[in-house]
Coordinates of N, CA, C and O and ligand atoms in Angstrom, one line a residue:
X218 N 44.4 12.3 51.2 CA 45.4 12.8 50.3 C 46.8 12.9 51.0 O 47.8 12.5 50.5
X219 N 46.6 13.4 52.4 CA 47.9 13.2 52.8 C 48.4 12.1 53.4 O 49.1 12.2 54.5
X220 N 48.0 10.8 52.7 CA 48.2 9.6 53.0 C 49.4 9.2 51.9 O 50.1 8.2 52.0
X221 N 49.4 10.1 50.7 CA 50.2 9.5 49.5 C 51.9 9.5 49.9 O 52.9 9.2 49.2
X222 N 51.9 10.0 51.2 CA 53.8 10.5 51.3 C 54.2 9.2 51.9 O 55.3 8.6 51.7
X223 N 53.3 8.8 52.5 CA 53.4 7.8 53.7 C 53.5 6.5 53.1 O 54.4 5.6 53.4
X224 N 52.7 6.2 52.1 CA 52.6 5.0 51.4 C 53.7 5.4 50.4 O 54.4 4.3 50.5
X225 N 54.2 5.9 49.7 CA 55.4 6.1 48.8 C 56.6 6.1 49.7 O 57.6 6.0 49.0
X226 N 56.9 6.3 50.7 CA 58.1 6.5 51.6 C 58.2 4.8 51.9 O 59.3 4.2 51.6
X227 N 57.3 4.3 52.3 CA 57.3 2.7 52.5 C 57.7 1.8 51.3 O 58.2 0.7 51.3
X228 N 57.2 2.7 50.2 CA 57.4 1.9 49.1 C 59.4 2.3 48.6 O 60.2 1.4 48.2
X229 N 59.6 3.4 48.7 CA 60.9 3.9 48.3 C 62.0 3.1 49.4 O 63.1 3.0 49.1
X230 N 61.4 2.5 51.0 CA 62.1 1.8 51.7 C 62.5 0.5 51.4 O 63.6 0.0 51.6
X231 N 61.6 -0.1 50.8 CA 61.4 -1.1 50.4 C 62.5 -1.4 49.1 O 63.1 -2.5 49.2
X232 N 62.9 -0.6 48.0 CA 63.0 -0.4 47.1 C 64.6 -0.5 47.7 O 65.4 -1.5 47.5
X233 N 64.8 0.6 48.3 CA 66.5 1.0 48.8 C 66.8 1.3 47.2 O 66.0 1.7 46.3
X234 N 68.2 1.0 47.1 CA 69.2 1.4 46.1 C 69.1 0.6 45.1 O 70.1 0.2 44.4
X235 N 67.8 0.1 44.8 CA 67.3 0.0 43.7 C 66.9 0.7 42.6 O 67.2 0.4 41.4
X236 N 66.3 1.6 43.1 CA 66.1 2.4 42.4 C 66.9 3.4 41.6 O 67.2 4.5 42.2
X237 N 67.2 3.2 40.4 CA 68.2 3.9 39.4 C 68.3 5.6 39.1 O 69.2 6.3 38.7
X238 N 67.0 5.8 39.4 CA 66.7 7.4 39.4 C 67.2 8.2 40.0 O 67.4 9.4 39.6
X239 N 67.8 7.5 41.7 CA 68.2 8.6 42.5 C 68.7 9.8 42.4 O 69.9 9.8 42.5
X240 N 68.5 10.5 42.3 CA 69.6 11.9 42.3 C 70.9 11.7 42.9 O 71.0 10.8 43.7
X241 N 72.2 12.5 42.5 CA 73.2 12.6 43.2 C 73.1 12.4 44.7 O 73.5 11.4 45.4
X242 N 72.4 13.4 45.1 CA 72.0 14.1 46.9 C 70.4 13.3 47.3 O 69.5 13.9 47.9
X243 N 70.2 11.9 46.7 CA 69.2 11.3 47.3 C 67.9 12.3 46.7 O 66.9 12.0 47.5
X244 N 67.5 13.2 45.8 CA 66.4 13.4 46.0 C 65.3 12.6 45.3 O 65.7 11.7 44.6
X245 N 63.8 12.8 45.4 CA 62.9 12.0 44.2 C 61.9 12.9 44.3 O 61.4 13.3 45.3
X246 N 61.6 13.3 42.6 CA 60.1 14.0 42.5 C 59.2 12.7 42.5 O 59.5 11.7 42.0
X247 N 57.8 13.1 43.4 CA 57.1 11.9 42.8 C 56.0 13.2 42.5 O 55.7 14.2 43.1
X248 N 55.5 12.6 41.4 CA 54.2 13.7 40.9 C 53.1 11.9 40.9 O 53.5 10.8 40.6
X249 N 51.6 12.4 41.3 CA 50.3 11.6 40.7 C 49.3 12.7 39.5 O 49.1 13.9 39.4
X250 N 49.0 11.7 38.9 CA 47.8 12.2 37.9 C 47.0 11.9 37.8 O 46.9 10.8 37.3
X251 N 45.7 12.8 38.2 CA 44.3 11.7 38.2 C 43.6 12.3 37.1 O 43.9 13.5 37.0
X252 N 42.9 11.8 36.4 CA 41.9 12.0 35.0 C 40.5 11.4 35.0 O 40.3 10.1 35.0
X253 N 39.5 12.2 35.0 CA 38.2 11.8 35.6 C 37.7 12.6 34.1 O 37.9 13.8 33.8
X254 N 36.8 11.3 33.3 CA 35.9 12.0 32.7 C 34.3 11.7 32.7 O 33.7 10.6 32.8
X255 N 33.8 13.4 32.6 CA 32.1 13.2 32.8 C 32.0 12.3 31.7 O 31.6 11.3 32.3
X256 N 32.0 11.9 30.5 CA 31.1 10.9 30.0 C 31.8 10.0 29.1 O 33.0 9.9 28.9
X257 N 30.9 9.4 28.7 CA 31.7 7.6 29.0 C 32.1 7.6 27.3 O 31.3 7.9 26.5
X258 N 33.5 7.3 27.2 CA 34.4 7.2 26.0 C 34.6 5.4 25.9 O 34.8 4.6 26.9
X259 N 34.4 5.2 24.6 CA 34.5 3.9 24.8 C 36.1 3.4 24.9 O 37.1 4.1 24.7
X260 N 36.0 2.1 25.2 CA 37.7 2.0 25.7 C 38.4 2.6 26.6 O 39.3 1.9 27.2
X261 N 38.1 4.0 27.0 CA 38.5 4.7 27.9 C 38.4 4.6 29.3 O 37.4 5.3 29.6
X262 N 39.1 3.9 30.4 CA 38.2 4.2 31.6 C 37.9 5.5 32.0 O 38.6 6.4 31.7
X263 N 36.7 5.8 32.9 CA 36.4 7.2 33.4 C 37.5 7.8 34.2 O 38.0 8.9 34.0
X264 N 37.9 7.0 35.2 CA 38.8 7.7 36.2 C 40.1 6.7 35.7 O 40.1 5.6 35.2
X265 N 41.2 7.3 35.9 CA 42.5 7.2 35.5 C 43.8 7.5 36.8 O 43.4 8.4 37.5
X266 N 44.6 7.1 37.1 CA 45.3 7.4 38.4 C 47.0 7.1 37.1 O 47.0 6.3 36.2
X267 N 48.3 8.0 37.5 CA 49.1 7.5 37.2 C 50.4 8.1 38.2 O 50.6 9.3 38.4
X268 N 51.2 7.1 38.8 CA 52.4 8.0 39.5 C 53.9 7.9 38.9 O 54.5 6.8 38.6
X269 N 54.3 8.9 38.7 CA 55.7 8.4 38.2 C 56.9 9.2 39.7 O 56.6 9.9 40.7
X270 N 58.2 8.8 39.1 CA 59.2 9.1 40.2 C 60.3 9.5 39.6 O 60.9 8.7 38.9
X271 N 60.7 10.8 39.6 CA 62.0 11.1 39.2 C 61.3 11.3 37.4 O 62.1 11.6 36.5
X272 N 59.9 11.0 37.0 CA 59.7 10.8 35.2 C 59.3 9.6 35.1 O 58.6 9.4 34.1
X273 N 59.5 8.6 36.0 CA 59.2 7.6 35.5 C 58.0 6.5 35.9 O 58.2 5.6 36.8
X274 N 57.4 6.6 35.4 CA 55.6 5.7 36.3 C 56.1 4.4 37.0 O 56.8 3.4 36.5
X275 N 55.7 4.6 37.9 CA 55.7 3.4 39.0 C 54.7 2.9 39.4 O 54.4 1.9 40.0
X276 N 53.9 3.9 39.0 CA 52.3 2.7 39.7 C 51.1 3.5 38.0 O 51.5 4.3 37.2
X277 N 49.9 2.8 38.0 CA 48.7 3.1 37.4 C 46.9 2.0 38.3 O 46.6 1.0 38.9
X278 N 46.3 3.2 37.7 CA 45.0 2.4 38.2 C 44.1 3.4 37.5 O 44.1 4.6 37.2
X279 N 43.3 2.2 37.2 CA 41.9 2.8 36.4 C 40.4 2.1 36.6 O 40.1 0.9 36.6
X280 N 39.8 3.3 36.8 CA 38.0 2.5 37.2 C 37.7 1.4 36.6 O 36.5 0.9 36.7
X281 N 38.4 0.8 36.0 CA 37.9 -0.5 35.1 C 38.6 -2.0 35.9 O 38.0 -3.0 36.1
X282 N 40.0 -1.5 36.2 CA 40.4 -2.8 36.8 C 40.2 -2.8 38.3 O 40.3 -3.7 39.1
X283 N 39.9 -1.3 38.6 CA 40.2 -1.3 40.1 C 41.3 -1.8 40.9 O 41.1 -2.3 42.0
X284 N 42.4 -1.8 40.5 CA 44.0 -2.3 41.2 C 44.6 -1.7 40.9 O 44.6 -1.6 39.7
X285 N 45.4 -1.0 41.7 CA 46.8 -0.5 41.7 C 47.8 -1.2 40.9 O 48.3 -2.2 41.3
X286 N 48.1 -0.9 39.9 CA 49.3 -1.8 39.4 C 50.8 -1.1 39.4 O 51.2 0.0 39.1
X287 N 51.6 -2.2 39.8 CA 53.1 -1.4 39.4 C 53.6 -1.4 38.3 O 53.4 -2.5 37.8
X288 N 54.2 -0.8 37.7 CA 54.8 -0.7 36.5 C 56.4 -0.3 36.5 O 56.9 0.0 37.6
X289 N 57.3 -0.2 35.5 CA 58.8 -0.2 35.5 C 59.3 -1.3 36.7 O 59.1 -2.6 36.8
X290 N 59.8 -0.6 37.3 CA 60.9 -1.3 38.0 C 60.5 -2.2 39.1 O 61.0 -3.2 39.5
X291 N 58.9 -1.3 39.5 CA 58.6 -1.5 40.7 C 57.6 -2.4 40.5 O 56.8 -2.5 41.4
X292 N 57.5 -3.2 39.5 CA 56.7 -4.6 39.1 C 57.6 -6.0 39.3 O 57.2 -7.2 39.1
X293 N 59.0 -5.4 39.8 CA 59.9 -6.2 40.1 C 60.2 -6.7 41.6 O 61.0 -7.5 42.0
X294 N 59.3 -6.1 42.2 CA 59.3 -6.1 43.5 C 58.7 -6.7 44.6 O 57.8 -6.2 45.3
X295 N 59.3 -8.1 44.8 CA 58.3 -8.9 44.9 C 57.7 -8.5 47.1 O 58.1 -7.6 47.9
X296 N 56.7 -9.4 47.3 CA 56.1 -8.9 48.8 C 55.6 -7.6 48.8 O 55.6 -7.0 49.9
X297 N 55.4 -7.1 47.9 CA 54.6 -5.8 48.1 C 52.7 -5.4 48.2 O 51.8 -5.0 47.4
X298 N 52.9 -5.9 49.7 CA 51.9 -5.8 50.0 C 50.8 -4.9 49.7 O 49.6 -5.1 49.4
X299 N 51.6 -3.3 49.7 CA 51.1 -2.0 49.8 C 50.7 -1.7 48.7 O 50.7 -0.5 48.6
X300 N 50.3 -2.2 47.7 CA 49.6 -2.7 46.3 C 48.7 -2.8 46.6 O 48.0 -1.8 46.5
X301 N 48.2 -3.8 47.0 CA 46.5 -3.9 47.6 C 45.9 -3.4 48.3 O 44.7 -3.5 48.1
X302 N 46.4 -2.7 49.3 CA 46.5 -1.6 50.5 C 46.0 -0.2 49.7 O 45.0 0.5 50.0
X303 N 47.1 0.3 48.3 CA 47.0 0.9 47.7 C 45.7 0.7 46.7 O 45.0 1.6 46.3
X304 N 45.5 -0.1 46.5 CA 44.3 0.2 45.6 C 42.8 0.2 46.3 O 41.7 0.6 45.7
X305 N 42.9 -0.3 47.4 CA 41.3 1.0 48.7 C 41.5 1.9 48.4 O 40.6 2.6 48.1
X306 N 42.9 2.5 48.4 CA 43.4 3.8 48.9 C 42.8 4.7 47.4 O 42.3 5.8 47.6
X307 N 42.8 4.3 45.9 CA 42.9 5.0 45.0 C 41.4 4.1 44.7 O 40.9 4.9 44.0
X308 N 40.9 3.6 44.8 CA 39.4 3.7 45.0 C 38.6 4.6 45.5 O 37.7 5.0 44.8
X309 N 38.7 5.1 46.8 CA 38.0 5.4 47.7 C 38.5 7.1 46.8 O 37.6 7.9 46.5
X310 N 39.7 7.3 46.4 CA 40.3 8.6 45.5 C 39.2 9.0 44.2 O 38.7 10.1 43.7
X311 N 39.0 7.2 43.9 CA 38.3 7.7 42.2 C 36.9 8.2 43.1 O 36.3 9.2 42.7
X312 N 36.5 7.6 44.3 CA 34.9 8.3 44.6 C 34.8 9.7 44.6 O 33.8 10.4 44.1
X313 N 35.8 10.3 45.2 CA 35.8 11.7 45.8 C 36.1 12.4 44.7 O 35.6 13.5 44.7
X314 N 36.8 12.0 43.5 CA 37.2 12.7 42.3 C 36.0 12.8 41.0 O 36.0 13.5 40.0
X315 N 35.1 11.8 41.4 CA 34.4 11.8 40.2 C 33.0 12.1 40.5 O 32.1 12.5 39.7
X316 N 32.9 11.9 42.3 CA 31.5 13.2 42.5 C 31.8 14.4 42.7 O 30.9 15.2 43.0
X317 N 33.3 15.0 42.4 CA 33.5 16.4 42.3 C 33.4 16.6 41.1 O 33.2 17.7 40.8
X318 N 33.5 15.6 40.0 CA 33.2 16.1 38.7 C 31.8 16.2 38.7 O 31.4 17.4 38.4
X319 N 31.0 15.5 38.8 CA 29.8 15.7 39.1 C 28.8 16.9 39.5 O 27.8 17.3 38.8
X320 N 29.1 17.2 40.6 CA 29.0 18.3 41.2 C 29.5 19.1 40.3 O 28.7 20.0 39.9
X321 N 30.7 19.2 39.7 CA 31.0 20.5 38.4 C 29.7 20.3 37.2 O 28.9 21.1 36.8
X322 N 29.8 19.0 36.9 CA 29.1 20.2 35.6 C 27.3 19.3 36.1 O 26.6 18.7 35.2
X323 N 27.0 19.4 37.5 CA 25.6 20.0 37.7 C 25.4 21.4 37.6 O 24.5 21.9 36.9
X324 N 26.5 22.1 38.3 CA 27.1 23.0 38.8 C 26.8 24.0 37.4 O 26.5 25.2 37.5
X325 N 26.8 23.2 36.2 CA 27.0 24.4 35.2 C 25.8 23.8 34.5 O 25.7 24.5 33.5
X326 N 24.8 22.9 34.5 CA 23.8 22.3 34.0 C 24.0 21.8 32.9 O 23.3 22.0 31.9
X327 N 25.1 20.9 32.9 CA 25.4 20.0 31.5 C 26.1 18.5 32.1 O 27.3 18.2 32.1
X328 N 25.1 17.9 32.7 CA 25.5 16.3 33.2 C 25.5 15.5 31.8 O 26.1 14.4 31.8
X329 N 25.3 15.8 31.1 CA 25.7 15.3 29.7 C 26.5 15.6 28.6 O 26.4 15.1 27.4
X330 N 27.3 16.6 29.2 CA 28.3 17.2 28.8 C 29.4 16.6 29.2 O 29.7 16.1 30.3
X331 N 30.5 16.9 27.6 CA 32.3 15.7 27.5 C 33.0 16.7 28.3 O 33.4 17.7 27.7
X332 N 33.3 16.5 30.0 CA 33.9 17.3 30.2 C 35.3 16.7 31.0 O 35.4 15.4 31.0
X333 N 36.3 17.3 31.6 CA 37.5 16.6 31.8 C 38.0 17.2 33.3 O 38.6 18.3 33.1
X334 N 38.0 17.0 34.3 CA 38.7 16.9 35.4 C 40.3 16.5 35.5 O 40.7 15.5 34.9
X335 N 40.8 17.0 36.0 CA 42.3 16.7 36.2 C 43.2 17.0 37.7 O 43.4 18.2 38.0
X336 N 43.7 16.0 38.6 CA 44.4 16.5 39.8 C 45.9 16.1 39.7 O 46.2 14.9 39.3
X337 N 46.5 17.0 40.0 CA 47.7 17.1 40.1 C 48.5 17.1 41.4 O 48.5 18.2 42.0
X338 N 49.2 16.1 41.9 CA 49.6 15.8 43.3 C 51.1 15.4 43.3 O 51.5 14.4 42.7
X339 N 51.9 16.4 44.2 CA 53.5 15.9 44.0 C 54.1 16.2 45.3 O 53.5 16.6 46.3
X340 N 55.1 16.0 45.4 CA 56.5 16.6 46.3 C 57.7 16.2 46.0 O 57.9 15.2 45.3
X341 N 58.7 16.9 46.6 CA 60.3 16.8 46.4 C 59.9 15.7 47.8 O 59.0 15.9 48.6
X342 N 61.1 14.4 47.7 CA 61.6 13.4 49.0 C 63.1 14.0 48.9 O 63.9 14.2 48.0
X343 N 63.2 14.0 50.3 CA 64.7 14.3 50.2 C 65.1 13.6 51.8 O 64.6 14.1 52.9
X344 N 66.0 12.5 51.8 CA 66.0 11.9 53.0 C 65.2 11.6 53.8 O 65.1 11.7 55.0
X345 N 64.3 11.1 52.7 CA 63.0 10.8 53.9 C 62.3 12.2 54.3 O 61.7 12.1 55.4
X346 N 62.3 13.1 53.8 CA 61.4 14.0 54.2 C 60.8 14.6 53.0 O 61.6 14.7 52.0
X347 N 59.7 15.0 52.9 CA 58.8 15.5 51.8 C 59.0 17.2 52.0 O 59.0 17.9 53.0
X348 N 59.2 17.4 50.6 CA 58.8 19.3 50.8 C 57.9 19.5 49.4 O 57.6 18.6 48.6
X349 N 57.6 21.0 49.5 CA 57.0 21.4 48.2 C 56.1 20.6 47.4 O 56.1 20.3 46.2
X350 N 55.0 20.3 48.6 CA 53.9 19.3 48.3 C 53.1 20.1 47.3 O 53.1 21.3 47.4
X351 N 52.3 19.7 46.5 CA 51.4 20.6 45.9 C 50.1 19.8 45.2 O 50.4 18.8 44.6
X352 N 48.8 20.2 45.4 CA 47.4 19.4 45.3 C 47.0 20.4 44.2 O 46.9 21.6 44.7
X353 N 46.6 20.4 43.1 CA 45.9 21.4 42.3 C 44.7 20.7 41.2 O 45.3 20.2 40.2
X354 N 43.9 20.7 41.1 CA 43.0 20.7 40.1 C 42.5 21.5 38.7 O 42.2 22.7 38.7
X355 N 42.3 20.8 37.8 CA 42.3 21.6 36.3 C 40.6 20.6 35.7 O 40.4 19.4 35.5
X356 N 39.7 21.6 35.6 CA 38.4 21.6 35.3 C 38.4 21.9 33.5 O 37.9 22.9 33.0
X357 N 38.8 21.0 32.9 CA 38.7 21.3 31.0 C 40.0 22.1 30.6 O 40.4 22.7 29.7
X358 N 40.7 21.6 31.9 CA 42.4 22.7 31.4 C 42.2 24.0 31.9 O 43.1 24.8 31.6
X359 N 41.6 24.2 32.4 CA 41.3 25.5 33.8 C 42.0 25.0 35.2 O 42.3 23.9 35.7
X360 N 42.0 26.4 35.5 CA 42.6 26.2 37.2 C 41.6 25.8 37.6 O 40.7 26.2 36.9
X361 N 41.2 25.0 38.6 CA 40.1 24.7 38.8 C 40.1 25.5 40.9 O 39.4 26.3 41.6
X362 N 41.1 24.7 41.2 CA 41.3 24.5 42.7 C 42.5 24.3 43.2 O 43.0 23.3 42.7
X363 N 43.3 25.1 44.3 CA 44.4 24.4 44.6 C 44.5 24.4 46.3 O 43.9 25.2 47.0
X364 N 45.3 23.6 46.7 CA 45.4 23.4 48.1 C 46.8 24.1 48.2 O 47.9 23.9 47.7
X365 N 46.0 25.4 49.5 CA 47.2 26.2 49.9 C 47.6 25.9 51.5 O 46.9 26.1 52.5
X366 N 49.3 25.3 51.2 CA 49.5 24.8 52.6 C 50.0 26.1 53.6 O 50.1 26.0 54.8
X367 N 50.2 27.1 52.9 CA 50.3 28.3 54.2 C 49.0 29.0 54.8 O 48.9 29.3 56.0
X368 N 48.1 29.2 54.1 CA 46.9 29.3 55.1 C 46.2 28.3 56.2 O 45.7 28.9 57.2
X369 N 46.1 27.2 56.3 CA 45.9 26.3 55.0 C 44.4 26.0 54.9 O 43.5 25.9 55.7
X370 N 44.6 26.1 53.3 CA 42.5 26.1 52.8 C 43.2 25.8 51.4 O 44.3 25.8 50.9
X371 N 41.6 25.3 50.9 CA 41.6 25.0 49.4 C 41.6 26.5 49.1 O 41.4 27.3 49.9
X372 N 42.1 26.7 47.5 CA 41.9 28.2 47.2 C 40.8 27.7 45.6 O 41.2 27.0 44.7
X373 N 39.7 28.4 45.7 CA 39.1 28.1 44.4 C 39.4 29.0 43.0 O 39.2 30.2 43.0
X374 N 39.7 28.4 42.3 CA 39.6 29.4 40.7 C 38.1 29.9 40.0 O 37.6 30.9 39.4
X375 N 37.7 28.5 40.3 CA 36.3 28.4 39.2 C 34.7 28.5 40.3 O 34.6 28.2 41.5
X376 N 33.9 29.0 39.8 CA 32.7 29.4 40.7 C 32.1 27.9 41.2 O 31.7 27.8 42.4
X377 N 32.2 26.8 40.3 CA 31.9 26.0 41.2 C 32.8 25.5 42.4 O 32.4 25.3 43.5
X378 N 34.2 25.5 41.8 CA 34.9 25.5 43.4 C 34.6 25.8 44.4 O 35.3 25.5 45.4
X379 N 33.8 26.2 44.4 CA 32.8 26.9 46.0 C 32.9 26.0 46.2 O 33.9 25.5 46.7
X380 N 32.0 25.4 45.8 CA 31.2 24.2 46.6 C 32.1 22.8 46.6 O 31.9 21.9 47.4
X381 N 32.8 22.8 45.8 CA 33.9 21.7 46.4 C 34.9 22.1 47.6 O 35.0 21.2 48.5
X382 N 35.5 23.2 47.8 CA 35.5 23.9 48.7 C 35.0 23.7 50.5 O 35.4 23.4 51.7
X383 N 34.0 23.9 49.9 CA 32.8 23.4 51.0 C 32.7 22.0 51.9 O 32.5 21.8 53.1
X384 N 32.9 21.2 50.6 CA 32.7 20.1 50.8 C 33.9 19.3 51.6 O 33.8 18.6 52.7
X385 N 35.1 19.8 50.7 CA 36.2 19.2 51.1 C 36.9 19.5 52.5 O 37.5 18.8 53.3
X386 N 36.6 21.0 52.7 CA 36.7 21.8 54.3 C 35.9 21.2 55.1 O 36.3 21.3 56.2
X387 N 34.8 20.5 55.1 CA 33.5 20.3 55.9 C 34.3 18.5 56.7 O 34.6 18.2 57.9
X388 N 34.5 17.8 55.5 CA 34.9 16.2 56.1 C 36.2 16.6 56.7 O 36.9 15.7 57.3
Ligands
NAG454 C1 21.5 26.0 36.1 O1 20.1 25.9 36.1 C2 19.4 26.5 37.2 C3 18.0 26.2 37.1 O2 17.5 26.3 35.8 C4 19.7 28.0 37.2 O3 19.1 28.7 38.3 C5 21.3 28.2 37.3 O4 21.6 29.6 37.2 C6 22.0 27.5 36.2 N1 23.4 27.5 36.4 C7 24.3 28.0 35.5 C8 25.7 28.0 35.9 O5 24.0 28.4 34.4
NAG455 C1 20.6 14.6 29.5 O1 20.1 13.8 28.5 C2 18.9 13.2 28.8 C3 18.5 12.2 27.7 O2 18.9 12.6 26.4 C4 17.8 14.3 29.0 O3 16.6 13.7 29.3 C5 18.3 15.2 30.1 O4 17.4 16.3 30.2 C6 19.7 15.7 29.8 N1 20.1 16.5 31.0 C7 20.7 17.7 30.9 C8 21.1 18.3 32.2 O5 20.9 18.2 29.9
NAG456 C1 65.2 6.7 55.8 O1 64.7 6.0 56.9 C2 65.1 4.6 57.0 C3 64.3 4.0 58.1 O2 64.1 4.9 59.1 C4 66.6 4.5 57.1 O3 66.9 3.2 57.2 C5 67.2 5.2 56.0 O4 68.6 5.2 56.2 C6 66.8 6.6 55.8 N1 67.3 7.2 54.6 C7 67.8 8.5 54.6 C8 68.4 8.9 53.3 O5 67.9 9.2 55.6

């Protein structure tokens, strides 16, 4: 996870004063959204990835295509290696995201239950430096879990967060 500053910093270098969003003082929100559901909707892929910058999506990926795609501006961009690079990267993301759904609703004994996972992943860029990073998870629109960078530990909401908890402290 804390691989996403590094790979978006390369991509925003790349980009330079291209990019129309800038803030006055150089800053950029980038928020990701990941969307994992326990059961299979047709048309729908299970796992969902989306990033935008400043509001506006620049990348998507879904368990169905398995690729990273760029989108807006940044589909304009040609030699961008880190596309491909990126889509191991949000693969190896949909694994970890969708056996923690898993593990949730064992967790509550309804593996055949429509349930909805959600992670929430951002920071302020400001000169090349990231602040006000924040990792949070939402289990059916519940707090689910959030990663607190002053202690630092995951903090759980929900009883099964334990055990994701566990899991994710342990690797
Ligand atoms: C799930 O089922 C097991 C075994 O039947 C039971 O011990 C456990 O309390 C159940 N969990 C929940 C959250 O209801
Ligand atoms: C899920 O559904 C299958 C088939 O309908 C059933 O055999 C199984 O017991 C169900 N599992 C749970 C946890 O409800
Ligand atoms: C960010 O870093 C790159 C490469 O180190 C540098 O060229 C660029 O000027 C820096 N941008 C800012 C806003 O500091």
């Amino acid at each position: 996870m804390v691989r996403m500053v590094p790979v978006l910093l390369s991509l925003l270098l790349l980009l330079g004063p291209a990019v129309p969003q800038e803030n006055q003082d150089g800053r950029y929100s980038l928020t990701y959204i990941y969307t994992g559901l326990s059961k299979h909707v047709e048309d729908v892929p299970a796992f969902q990835a989306l990033g935008s910058l400043n509001d506006l999506q620049f990348f998507r990926y879904n368990s169905k295509d398995r690729k990273s795609q760029p989108m807006g501006l940044w589909r304009q961009v040609e030699g961008m290696e880190d596309w491909k690079q990126d889509s191991q990267l949000q693969k190896a993301r949909e694994d970890i995201f969708m056996e923690t759904l898993k593990d949730i609703v064992e967790y509550y004994n309804d593996s055949n239950g429509s349930h909805v996972l959600q992670g929430r992943f951002g920071c302020e860029i400001e000169n090349n430096r990231s602040s006000g990073a924040f990792w949070k998870y939402y289990y059916d629109g519940k707090d689910y879990i959030e990663f607190n960078k002053e202690i630092p530990a995951w903090v759980p909401f929900d009883p099964a967060a334990q055990i994701t908890k566990q899991k994710w402290e342990a690797s």
